[in-house]
mmCIF file of C-alpha atoms and ligand atoms in Angstrom:
data_model
loop_
_atom_site.group_PDB
_atom_site.id
_atom_site.type_symbol
_atom_site.label_atom_id
_atom_site.label_comp_id
_atom_site.label_asym_id
_atom_site.label_seq_id
_atom_site.Cartn_x
_atom_site.Cartn_y
_atom_site.Cartn_z
ATOM 1 C CA MET A 1 1.257 19.445 10.896
ATOM 2 C CA TYR A 2 -1.110 21.858 9.664
ATOM 3 C CA LEU A 3 -4.708 20.780 9.526
ATOM 4 C CA ASP A 4 -6.786 23.805 9.698
ATOM 5 C CA ASN A 5 -7.142 24.736 6.576
ATOM 6 C CA ASN A 6 -11.006 26.143 6.738
ATOM 7 C CA ALA A 7 -9.167 29.031 9.347
ATOM 8 C CA THR A 8 -7.064 29.901 5.941
ATOM 9 C CA THR A 9 -3.831 28.009 3.850
ATOM 10 C CA SER A 10 -0.938 28.322 2.881
ATOM 11 C CA VAL A 11 -0.353 30.582 -0.779
ATOM 12 C CA ALA A 12 0.511 27.947 -3.476
ATOM 13 C CA PRO A 13 4.195 28.244 -4.890
ATOM 14 C CA GLU A 14 2.925 28.668 -7.950
ATOM 15 C CA VAL A 15 0.131 31.665 -7.372
ATOM 16 C CA ILE A 16 2.879 33.392 -5.467
ATOM 17 C CA GLU A 17 4.724 33.008 -8.944
ATOM 18 C CA ALA A 18 2.022 34.102 -10.418
ATOM 19 C CA MET A 19 2.070 37.118 -8.458
ATOM 20 C CA THR A 20 5.354 38.024 -7.865
ATOM 21 C CA PRO A 21 6.132 39.936 -11.621
ATOM 22 C CA PHE A 22 3.494 42.586 -10.220
ATOM 23 C CA PHE A 23 4.971 43.777 -7.569
ATOM 24 C CA ARG A 24 8.676 44.039 -9.377
ATOM 25 C CA ASP A 25 7.546 45.376 -12.585
ATOM 26 C CA LEU A 26 4.268 45.380 -13.628
ATOM 27 C CA TRP A 27 3.276 48.116 -10.809
ATOM 28 C CA GLY A 28 0.574 50.338 -13.032
ATOM 29 C CA ASN A 29 -2.683 51.331 -12.300
ATOM 30 C CA PRO A 30 -4.971 49.203 -14.756
ATOM 31 C CA SER A 31 -6.857 51.956 -14.980
ATOM 32 C CA SER A 32 -4.221 54.467 -16.774
ATOM 33 C CA MET A 33 -4.529 55.100 -20.013
ATOM 34 C CA HIS A 34 -1.006 55.017 -20.882
ATOM 35 C CA ALA A 35 1.223 51.443 -21.194
ATOM 36 C CA PHE A 36 1.644 50.951 -18.086
ATOM 37 C CA GLY A 37 -1.963 51.032 -17.255
ATOM 38 C CA GLY A 38 -2.402 48.433 -20.553
ATOM 39 C CA GLN A 39 -0.153 45.669 -19.746
ATOM 40 C CA VAL A 40 -1.502 45.264 -16.751
ATOM 41 C CA ARG A 41 -5.412 45.541 -17.124
ATOM 42 C CA GLN A 42 -5.494 42.403 -19.479
ATOM 43 C CA TYR A 43 -3.934 40.266 -16.455
ATOM 44 C CA VAL A 44 -6.687 41.614 -13.934
ATOM 45 C CA GLU A 45 -9.368 40.419 -17.000
ATOM 46 C CA ASN A 46 -7.145 37.385 -17.693
ATOM 47 C CA ALA A 47 -7.782 36.558 -14.210
ATOM 48 C CA ARG A 48 -11.883 37.410 -13.843
ATOM 49 C CA ARG A 49 -11.765 34.909 -16.638
ATOM 50 C CA GLN A 50 -9.891 32.081 -14.965
ATOM 51 C CA VAL A 51 -11.796 32.714 -11.721
ATOM 52 C CA ALA A 52 -15.357 33.141 -13.765
ATOM 53 C CA ASP A 53 -14.377 29.948 -15.812
ATOM 54 C CA PHE A 54 -13.900 28.190 -12.283
ATOM 55 C CA ILE A 55 -16.850 27.893 -11.396
ATOM 56 C CA GLY A 56 -19.133 28.148 -14.419
ATOM 57 C CA ALA A 57 -19.663 32.300 -14.932
ATOM 58 C CA ASP A 58 -19.536 34.792 -17.525
ATOM 59 C CA LYS A 59 -16.833 36.473 -16.805
ATOM 60 C CA SER A 60 -18.797 39.963 -16.405
ATOM 61 C CA GLU A 61 -20.578 38.883 -14.010
ATOM 62 C CA ILE A 62 -17.452 38.125 -11.281
ATOM 63 C CA ILE A 63 -16.441 41.584 -9.296
ATOM 64 C CA PHE A 64 -13.379 41.587 -7.279
ATOM 65 C CA THR A 65 -13.959 42.580 -3.428
ATOM 66 C CA SER A 66 -10.966 42.270 -0.172
ATOM 67 C CA CYS A 67 -12.172 38.996 1.523
ATOM 68 C CA GLY A 68 -15.605 36.317 1.685
ATOM 69 C CA THR A 69 -16.417 39.717 4.275
ATOM 70 C CA GLU A 70 -16.694 42.341 1.697
ATOM 71 C CA SER A 71 -18.768 39.912 -0.777
ATOM 72 C CA ASN A 72 -21.499 38.395 2.207
ATOM 73 C CA ASN A 73 -22.105 42.349 3.121
ATOM 74 C CA MET A 74 -22.298 43.129 -0.714
ATOM 75 C CA ALA A 75 -24.451 40.558 -1.541
ATOM 76 C CA ILE A 76 -26.601 41.158 1.179
ATOM 77 C CA ARG A 77 -26.937 45.058 2.240
ATOM 78 C CA GLY A 78 -26.426 45.721 -1.574
ATOM 79 C CA THR A 79 -29.280 43.719 -2.484
ATOM 80 C CA MET A 80 -32.017 44.634 0.562
ATOM 81 C CA GLU A 81 -31.006 48.270 -0.279
ATOM 82 C CA ALA A 82 -31.964 47.590 -4.150
ATOM 83 C CA SER A 83 -35.247 46.049 -3.037
ATOM 84 C CA ALA A 84 -35.976 49.195 -1.705
ATOM 85 C CA GLY A 85 -37.446 47.226 1.579
ATOM 86 C CA ARG A 86 -39.290 45.232 -0.618
ATOM 87 C CA LEU A 87 -38.006 42.137 0.277
ATOM 88 C CA ASN A 88 -37.882 39.418 3.499
ATOM 89 C CA PHE A 89 -34.412 38.316 4.624
ATOM 90 C CA ILE A 90 -34.525 34.140 5.214
ATOM 91 C CA THR A 91 -31.095 33.377 6.592
ATOM 92 C CA THR A 92 -29.994 29.903 8.759
ATOM 93 C CA ARG A 93 -28.798 30.233 12.681
ATOM 94 C CA VAL A 94 -25.443 28.479 11.480
ATOM 95 C CA GLU A 95 -23.753 31.241 9.057
ATOM 96 C CA HIS A 96 -20.707 32.554 9.118
ATOM 97 C CA PRO A 97 -20.439 35.870 11.059
ATOM 98 C CA ALA A 98 -19.500 37.539 7.844
ATOM 99 C CA VAL A 99 -23.479 36.947 7.317
ATOM 100 C CA LEU A 100 -24.650 36.761 10.928
ATOM 101 C CA GLU A 101 -23.602 40.620 11.586
ATOM 102 C CA PRO A 102 -25.745 42.190 8.381
ATOM 103 C CA VAL A 103 -28.580 40.456 9.445
ATOM 104 C CA ARG A 104 -28.271 41.996 12.821
ATOM 105 C CA MET A 105 -28.218 45.325 11.458
ATOM 106 C CA LEU A 106 -31.365 44.192 8.688
ATOM 107 C CA LYS A 107 -33.246 43.761 12.113
ATOM 108 C CA ASP A 108 -31.774 46.500 13.939
ATOM 109 C CA ARG A 109 -33.703 48.549 10.519
ATOM 110 C CA GLY A 110 -36.908 46.646 10.624
ATOM 111 C CA TYR A 111 -36.274 44.308 7.911
ATOM 112 C CA ASN A 112 -38.252 41.265 8.325
ATOM 113 C CA VAL A 113 -35.669 38.203 9.173
ATOM 114 C CA ILE A 114 -36.239 34.913 9.097
ATOM 115 C CA GLU A 115 -33.660 32.275 10.714
ATOM 116 C CA LEU A 116 -33.960 29.077 9.319
ATOM 117 C CA ASP A 117 -32.777 25.818 12.051
ATOM 118 C CA VAL A 118 -31.054 22.775 11.822
ATOM 119 C CA ASP A 119 -31.433 19.429 13.305
ATOM 120 C CA SER A 120 -28.907 17.542 15.321
ATOM 121 C CA SER A 121 -27.044 16.667 11.750
ATOM 122 C CA GLY A 122 -26.344 20.405 11.212
ATOM 123 C CA GLN A 123 -29.163 20.404 8.495
ATOM 124 C CA ILE A 124 -32.073 22.991 7.960
ATOM 125 C CA ASP A 125 -36.136 21.588 7.318
ATOM 126 C CA LEU A 126 -36.801 22.062 3.559
ATOM 127 C CA GLY A 127 -40.575 22.373 4.418
ATOM 128 C CA GLN A 128 -39.652 25.196 6.737
ATOM 129 C CA LEU A 129 -37.862 26.669 3.789
ATOM 130 C CA LYS A 130 -41.017 25.947 1.542
ATOM 131 C CA ARG A 131 -43.305 27.532 4.421
ATOM 132 C CA VAL A 132 -41.416 31.036 4.915
ATOM 133 C CA LEU A 133 -40.659 31.478 1.336
ATOM 134 C CA GLY A 134 -44.731 31.648 0.952
ATOM 135 C CA TYR A 135 -44.510 34.992 3.212
ATOM 136 C CA GLY A 136 -43.676 37.176 0.212
ATOM 137 C CA PRO A 137 -40.426 37.638 -2.341
ATOM 138 C CA ALA A 138 -37.326 37.070 -0.375
ATOM 139 C CA LEU A 139 -33.690 37.360 -0.371
ATOM 140 C CA VAL A 140 -32.278 33.740 0.775
ATOM 141 C CA SER A 141 -29.024 33.797 1.609
ATOM 142 C CA ILE A 142 -27.874 30.320 2.994
ATOM 143 C CA MET A 143 -24.525 28.934 3.189
ATOM 144 C CA TRP A 144 -23.132 26.370 0.857
ATOM 145 C CA ALA A 145 -20.582 24.421 3.116
ATOM 146 C CA ASN A 146 -20.675 25.003 6.817
ATOM 147 C CA ASN A 147 -17.172 25.920 7.902
ATOM 148 C CA GLU A 148 -17.199 24.564 11.270
ATOM 149 C CA THR A 149 -18.643 20.759 10.233
ATOM 150 C CA GLY A 150 -18.297 20.708 6.900
ATOM 151 C CA VAL A 151 -22.628 19.869 6.239
ATOM 152 C CA MET A 152 -23.521 20.938 2.903
ATOM 153 C CA PHE A 153 -27.091 22.231 2.236
ATOM 154 C CA PRO A 154 -28.736 21.197 -0.669
ATOM 155 C CA VAL A 155 -28.447 24.724 -2.307
ATOM 156 C CA SER A 156 -29.714 22.898 -5.779
ATOM 157 C CA GLU A 157 -32.915 22.325 -4.552
ATOM 158 C CA ILE A 158 -32.918 25.405 -2.162
ATOM 159 C CA VAL A 159 -31.989 27.470 -5.670
ATOM 160 C CA ASP A 160 -35.127 25.326 -7.383
ATOM 161 C CA MET A 161 -37.541 26.691 -4.456
ATOM 162 C CA VAL A 162 -36.610 30.531 -4.084
ATOM 163 C CA LYS A 163 -36.838 30.541 -7.771
ATOM 164 C CA ALA A 164 -40.174 29.170 -7.830
ATOM 165 C CA ALA A 165 -41.248 31.091 -5.176
ATOM 166 C CA GLY A 166 -39.950 34.345 -7.176
ATOM 167 C CA GLY A 167 -36.891 35.198 -4.336
ATOM 168 C CA ILE A 168 -33.625 35.950 -4.875
ATOM 169 C CA MET A 169 -30.592 33.293 -4.313
ATOM 170 C CA HIS A 170 -27.358 33.615 -2.256
ATOM 171 C CA THR A 171 -24.604 32.165 -1.064
ATOM 172 C CA ASP A 172 -21.845 31.813 0.772
ATOM 173 C CA ALA A 173 -19.991 29.521 -0.639
ATOM 174 C CA VAL A 174 -16.506 30.695 0.852
ATOM 175 C CA GLN A 175 -15.788 27.477 2.394
ATOM 176 C CA ILE A 176 -16.604 24.904 -0.854
ATOM 177 C CA VAL A 177 -14.884 26.699 -3.594
ATOM 178 C CA GLY A 178 -11.860 25.121 -4.012
ATOM 179 C CA LYS A 179 -12.722 21.580 -2.384
ATOM 180 C CA MET A 180 -15.409 20.723 -4.983
ATOM 181 C CA PRO A 181 -16.573 21.310 -8.200
ATOM 182 C CA ILE A 182 -19.386 23.475 -8.895
ATOM 183 C CA ASP A 183 -21.118 25.080 -12.105
ATOM 184 C CA LEU A 184 -23.458 27.986 -11.922
ATOM 185 C CA ARG A 185 -24.733 26.888 -15.513
ATOM 186 C CA ALA A 186 -26.243 24.202 -13.228
ATOM 187 C CA ILE A 187 -27.276 25.667 -9.757
ATOM 188 C CA LYS A 188 -28.563 29.232 -10.595
ATOM 189 C CA VAL A 189 -27.701 31.058 -7.329
ATOM 190 C CA ASP A 190 -28.096 34.667 -8.251
ATOM 191 C CA LEU A 191 -25.192 35.436 -5.780
ATOM 192 C CA LEU A 192 -22.351 34.300 -4.628
ATOM 193 C CA SER A 193 -19.662 35.064 -2.351
ATOM 194 C CA LEU A 194 -15.787 33.086 -2.267
ATOM 195 C CA SER A 195 -12.643 33.541 -0.567
ATOM 196 C CA GLY A 196 -9.088 33.732 -2.239
ATOM 197 C CA HIS A 197 -7.359 32.696 1.080
ATOM 198 C CA LYS A 198 -9.445 29.421 1.593
ATOM 199 C CA LEU A 199 -8.155 27.755 -1.696
ATOM 200 C CA HIS A 200 -4.170 28.961 -1.495
ATOM 201 C CA ALA A 201 -4.349 32.465 -2.905
ATOM 202 C CA PRO A 202 -3.162 34.752 -0.518
ATOM 203 C CA LYS A 203 -5.496 36.753 2.271
ATOM 204 C CA GLY A 204 -7.063 39.854 0.987
ATOM 205 C CA ILE A 205 -8.825 38.737 -2.294
ATOM 206 C CA GLY A 206 -12.247 37.326 -2.718
ATOM 207 C CA ALA A 207 -14.804 37.527 -5.138
ATOM 208 C CA LEU A 208 -18.620 38.166 -5.376
ATOM 209 C CA TYR A 209 -20.240 36.192 -8.316
ATOM 210 C CA VAL A 210 -23.571 38.355 -9.651
ATOM 211 C CA ARG A 211 -25.884 36.576 -11.710
ATOM 212 C CA LYS A 212 -26.274 39.412 -14.935
ATOM 213 C CA GLY A 213 -29.681 40.995 -14.319
ATOM 214 C CA THR A 214 -29.567 40.689 -10.516
ATOM 215 C CA ARG A 215 -29.721 44.715 -8.914
ATOM 216 C CA VAL A 216 -26.758 45.442 -6.288
ATOM 217 C CA ALA A 217 -26.076 48.745 -5.032
ATOM 218 C CA PRO A 218 -22.366 49.184 -4.374
ATOM 219 C CA LEU A 219 -21.195 48.874 -0.560
ATOM 220 C CA LEU A 220 -18.224 50.975 -1.867
ATOM 221 C CA LEU A 221 -18.603 54.270 -3.695
ATOM 222 C CA GLY A 222 -16.344 55.846 -5.657
ATOM 223 C CA GLY A 223 -14.528 55.001 -8.802
ATOM 224 C CA HIS A 224 -15.813 53.472 -11.981
ATOM 225 C CA GLN A 225 -13.601 50.387 -11.125
ATOM 226 C CA GLU A 226 -15.146 46.756 -11.384
ATOM 227 C CA GLY A 227 -18.142 48.153 -13.712
ATOM 228 C CA GLY A 228 -18.922 50.693 -10.955
ATOM 229 C CA LYS A 229 -20.125 48.157 -8.699
ATOM 230 C CA ARG A 230 -16.625 48.475 -6.266
ATOM 231 C CA GLY A 231 -14.755 51.614 -6.335
ATOM 232 C CA GLY A 232 -10.809 51.525 -5.596
ATOM 233 C CA THR A 233 -8.201 50.787 -7.709
ATOM 234 C CA GLU A 234 -7.829 47.052 -8.215
ATOM 235 C CA ASN A 235 -5.468 44.974 -5.965
ATOM 236 C CA VAL A 236 -3.651 43.702 -9.371
ATOM 237 C CA PRO A 237 -1.396 40.843 -7.611
ATOM 238 C CA TYR A 238 -3.696 39.499 -5.259
ATOM 239 C CA ILE A 239 -5.864 39.088 -8.304
ATOM 240 C CA VAL A 240 -4.071 37.659 -10.279
ATOM 241 C CA GLY A 241 -2.956 35.205 -6.983
ATOM 242 C CA LEU A 242 -7.050 34.221 -7.228
ATOM 243 C CA GLY A 243 -7.505 33.556 -10.607
ATOM 244 C CA MET A 244 -4.229 31.455 -10.935
ATOM 245 C CA ALA A 245 -5.487 29.295 -7.702
ATOM 246 C CA CYS A 246 -8.557 29.197 -9.308
ATOM 247 C CA GLU A 247 -6.697 26.918 -12.697
ATOM 248 C CA LEU A 248 -4.468 25.549 -10.228
ATOM 249 C CA ALA A 249 -7.971 24.424 -8.360
ATOM 250 C CA GLY A 250 -9.487 23.603 -11.463
ATOM 251 C CA LYS A 251 -6.989 20.938 -13.140
ATOM 252 C CA ASN A 252 -7.161 18.760 -10.920
ATOM 253 C CA ILE A 253 -10.023 19.465 -8.276
ATOM 254 C CA SER A 254 -11.778 15.019 -8.307
ATOM 255 C CA GLY A 255 -8.621 14.043 -7.945
ATOM 256 C CA GLU A 256 -7.779 15.551 -4.638
ATOM 257 C CA MET A 257 -11.070 15.360 -3.545
ATOM 258 C CA THR A 258 -10.703 11.771 -3.898
ATOM 259 C CA ARG A 259 -6.972 11.918 -1.571
ATOM 260 C CA VAL A 260 -8.648 14.299 0.825
ATOM 261 C CA SER A 261 -11.469 12.449 2.230
ATOM 262 C CA ALA A 262 -9.206 9.097 1.878
ATOM 263 C CA MET A 263 -6.680 10.725 4.557
ATOM 264 C CA ARG A 264 -9.571 13.020 6.631
ATOM 265 C CA ASP A 265 -12.103 9.191 6.182
ATOM 266 C CA ARG A 266 -8.694 7.066 7.973
ATOM 267 C CA LEU A 267 -7.971 9.963 10.217
ATOM 268 C CA GLN A 268 -11.817 10.078 11.428
ATOM 269 C CA LYS A 269 -12.091 5.824 11.326
ATOM 270 C CA GLY A 270 -8.971 6.385 13.708
ATOM 271 C CA ILE A 271 -9.972 8.374 16.069
ATOM 272 C CA LEU A 272 -12.878 6.535 16.807
ATOM 273 C CA GLU A 273 -11.098 2.582 17.046
ATOM 274 C CA LYS A 274 -8.886 4.715 19.113
ATOM 275 C CA CYS A 275 -10.237 7.090 21.747
ATOM 276 C CA SER A 276 -13.827 5.998 23.876
ATOM 277 C CA ASN A 277 -16.501 7.896 24.286
ATOM 278 C CA VAL A 278 -15.660 10.053 21.130
ATOM 279 C CA ARG A 279 -18.539 11.649 18.485
ATOM 280 C CA VAL A 280 -18.432 13.131 15.376
ATOM 281 C CA ASN A 281 -20.691 16.334 14.763
ATOM 282 C CA GLY A 282 -22.468 17.161 11.533
ATOM 283 C CA ASP A 283 -24.409 15.056 8.407
ATOM 284 C CA GLN A 284 -21.209 12.698 7.394
ATOM 285 C CA VAL A 285 -22.664 11.715 3.702
ATOM 286 C CA HIS A 286 -23.389 15.520 3.141
ATOM 287 C CA ARG A 287 -20.179 16.975 4.128
ATOM 288 C CA LEU A 288 -16.898 18.691 2.734
ATOM 289 C CA PRO A 289 -14.053 16.398 1.544
ATOM 290 C CA ASN A 290 -11.969 17.715 3.864
ATOM 291 C CA THR A 291 -13.418 18.306 7.431
ATOM 292 C CA LEU A 292 -13.889 16.671 10.641
ATOM 293 C CA ASN A 293 -15.387 17.835 13.604
ATOM 294 C CA ILE A 294 -15.375 15.620 16.263
ATOM 295 C CA SER A 295 -16.244 15.849 19.847
ATOM 296 C CA PHE A 296 -14.201 13.927 23.022
ATOM 297 C CA LEU A 297 -16.592 14.317 25.455
ATOM 298 C CA TYR A 298 -15.689 15.114 28.970
ATOM 299 C CA ILE A 299 -13.460 17.336 28.359
ATOM 300 C CA GLU A 300 -12.365 20.804 26.498
ATOM 301 C CA GLY A 301 -11.502 21.276 22.906
ATOM 302 C CA GLU A 302 -8.986 23.928 24.217
ATOM 303 C CA SER A 303 -7.149 21.644 26.621
ATOM 304 C CA ILE A 304 -6.824 19.445 23.322
ATOM 305 C CA LEU A 305 -5.699 22.087 20.934
ATOM 306 C CA TYR A 306 -3.104 23.321 23.862
ATOM 307 C CA HIS A 307 -1.637 19.787 23.730
ATOM 308 C CA LEU A 308 -1.504 19.411 20.218
ATOM 309 C CA SER A 309 -0.226 22.366 18.926
ATOM 310 C CA ASP A 310 2.823 21.951 21.719
ATOM 311 C CA LEU A 311 3.590 18.520 19.528
ATOM 312 C CA GLY A 312 3.340 19.828 16.853
ATOM 313 C CA ILE A 313 -0.015 20.007 15.344
ATOM 314 C CA ALA A 314 -2.445 22.973 14.193
ATOM 315 C CA ALA A 315 -6.283 22.043 14.198
ATOM 316 C CA SER A 316 -8.727 24.131 15.654
ATOM 317 C CA SER A 317 -12.318 23.927 18.084
ATOM 318 C CA GLY A 318 -14.524 25.315 15.333
ATOM 319 C CA SER A 319 -14.800 29.219 13.805
ATOM 320 C CA ALA A 320 -11.633 30.860 14.347
ATOM 321 C CA CYS A 321 -13.925 33.783 15.723
ATOM 322 C CA THR A 322 -15.504 32.052 18.657
ATOM 323 C CA SER A 323 -12.074 30.283 19.525
ATOM 324 C CA GLY A 324 -10.249 31.408 22.146
ATOM 325 C CA SER A 325 -13.566 31.871 24.066
ATOM 326 C CA LEU A 326 -14.674 28.521 25.856
ATOM 327 C CA GLU A 327 -18.431 28.869 25.067
ATOM 328 C CA PRO A 328 -19.308 25.771 22.282
ATOM 329 C CA SER A 329 -19.777 27.512 18.766
ATOM 330 C CA HIS A 330 -22.742 29.237 17.856
ATOM 331 C CA VAL A 331 -23.137 26.053 15.064
ATOM 332 C CA ILE A 332 -22.253 23.291 17.572
ATOM 333 C CA ARG A 333 -25.296 24.708 19.884
ATOM 334 C CA ALA A 334 -27.586 25.277 16.868
ATOM 335 C CA MET A 335 -27.021 21.616 16.167
ATOM 336 C CA GLY A 336 -27.962 20.590 19.969
ATOM 337 C CA VAL A 337 -25.356 19.273 20.595
ATOM 338 C CA PRO A 338 -25.453 17.391 23.986
ATOM 339 C CA PHE A 339 -23.598 20.077 26.709
ATOM 340 C CA ILE A 340 -20.184 17.682 27.634
ATOM 341 C CA ALA A 341 -20.166 17.158 23.675
ATOM 342 C CA ALA A 342 -20.515 20.426 22.759
ATOM 343 C CA HIS A 343 -17.157 21.583 24.553
ATOM 344 C CA GLY A 344 -14.865 19.130 23.825
ATOM 345 C CA SER A 345 -15.320 19.600 19.875
ATOM 346 C CA ILE A 346 -12.092 19.524 17.368
ATOM 347 C CA ARG A 347 -12.179 20.546 13.638
ATOM 348 C CA PHE A 348 -10.097 18.962 11.358
ATOM 349 C CA SER A 349 -9.599 20.450 7.838
ATOM 350 C CA LEU A 350 -6.934 18.899 5.491
ATOM 351 C CA SER A 351 -5.733 20.461 2.671
ATOM 352 C CA ARG A 352 -3.931 19.172 -1.215
ATOM 353 C CA TYR A 353 -0.837 19.362 1.216
ATOM 354 C CA ASN A 354 -1.067 17.271 3.699
ATOM 355 C CA THR A 355 0.232 13.537 3.097
ATOM 356 C CA ASP A 356 -0.160 10.253 4.956
ATOM 357 C CA ALA A 357 2.250 11.138 7.195
ATOM 358 C CA ASP A 358 0.727 13.807 8.815
ATOM 359 C CA ILE A 359 -2.663 11.843 9.701
ATOM 360 C CA ASP A 360 -0.261 8.848 10.866
ATOM 361 C CA TYR A 361 1.128 11.256 13.460
ATOM 362 C CA VAL A 362 -1.354 12.539 14.584
ATOM 363 C CA LEU A 363 -3.237 9.348 15.415
ATOM 364 C CA GLU A 364 0.199 8.204 17.077
ATOM 365 C CA SER A 365 -0.398 11.339 19.344
ATOM 366 C CA LEU A 366 -3.854 12.445 20.139
ATOM 367 C CA PRO A 367 -4.980 8.929 21.479
ATOM 368 C CA PRO A 368 -2.675 9.524 24.453
ATOM 369 C CA VAL A 369 -2.994 13.069 24.923
ATOM 370 C CA ILE A 370 -6.847 12.256 25.192
ATOM 371 C CA LYS A 371 -6.156 9.992 27.932
ATOM 372 C CA LYS A 372 -4.030 12.445 29.965
ATOM 373 C CA LEU A 373 -6.568 14.649 30.256
ATOM 374 C CA ARG A 374 -9.480 12.432 30.771
ATOM 375 C CA SER A 375 -6.860 11.474 33.453
ATOM 376 C CA ILE A 376 -7.309 14.861 35.439
ATOM 377 C CA SER A 377 -10.721 15.580 33.705
ATOM 378 C CA PRO A 378 -13.408 16.696 36.846
ATOM 379 C CA PHE A 379 -16.329 13.838 35.345
ATOM 380 C CA GLY A 380 -13.114 11.259 36.003
ATOM 381 C CA ARG A 381 -14.313 9.380 32.702
ATOM 382 C CA THR A 382 -11.925 7.600 30.251
HETATM 383 N N1 PLP B 1 -17.790 32.325 5.034
HETATM 384 C C1 PLP B 1 -17.373 31.617 5.529
HETATM 385 C C2 PLP B 1 -18.287 30.183 5.570
HETATM 386 C C3 PLP B 1 -16.176 31.784 5.850
HETATM 387 O O1 PLP B 1 -15.844 30.693 6.671
HETATM 388 C C4 PLP B 1 -15.850 32.813 6.438
HETATM 389 C C5 PLP B 1 -13.733 32.669 6.929
HETATM 390 O O2 PLP B 1 -13.952 32.093 7.672
HETATM 391 C C6 PLP B 1 -15.720 33.873 5.817
HETATM 392 C C7 PLP B 1 -17.301 33.712 5.291
HETATM 393 C C8 PLP B 1 -14.679 34.717 5.466
HETATM 394 O O3 PLP B 1 -14.080 34.775 4.902
HETATM 395 P P1 PLP B 1 -13.297 35.673 4.617
HETATM 396 O O4 PLP B 1 -12.239 35.852 5.791
HETATM 397 O O5 PLP B 1 -12.135 36.525 3.149
HETATM 398 O O6 PLP B 1 -13.211 37.434 5.319
#
């Protein structure tokens, strides 16, 4: 029972099928002048169009990368480098480490970095953003949806504010692409990161959207690929796989959102009914349709996960990067979730491949686990 789809997703059978010929027969280098290369090049360009169509972009605005982490690094480091120190940098305290670590590097290099706070629902204060935009031209990097809580920031309003202040807007959209429709003709971000393995393509492929006219220095120097913006021979099978995953997701995204959110809501309601001392973390209105972050007070999230894992249920205690440590994640801490709840937070994240039977099984299996752990909890609560 796999309920950890914000960590990674299974590769869709259609994606595997689309990729297979590129391991067997179509193995040419797309840069080669001969037929082996030419044959393959058209598939790379077709995948670029599939990705662009899915997010309302032009094909020339898509750069293939190796993952979401690379896309974020390129957007942040590449834009700051291209601006030659002219920009302030604005972000939030709840970004993924793939943004937080480049941010740390910017701080170490003496850039002016401003990190926005979030409130108890995980939302930023647009008033605070407006104030800091007044300090001068900025690169603003704000995630579209949070990986741990599913909380979505109002990117449409944010981008209008950033543009009005003459800034550049990047969004880490790794968690939202494939889960909600995105149209960059309407929402005019300058840079957007996405990652294949969050939408049923394999791990090891991502893309960075760069709006025409936005200046980004390359991270990888060495080849003319991707219009000179990202050197390295293209990972053709994975690029084809990402294109197919975008096309598949685009076919029925609103139907899937409805089905997945109905399952998530039933899971949430069932847990709240069957277990005492539980709280849902994060804004429940502006939230990804597939994500539920829930705290079981007085017990450790890690213990719940071990017990669920024994029962064949895969969930997570938040970001895969912070699980393994018993510290509550930076996201939960930034929201000021009380200590007693922060330690017992669990993330369930669903996909189109989950079924009602999965939800029934979790609702049957989880309450006895909670009961058992509470009976041995040092806090002695039920
Ligand atoms: N950004 C967010 C919000 C994520 O959730 C993740 C992965 O969990 C990443 C970036 C990194 O993506 P990748 O694993 O493709 O490097």
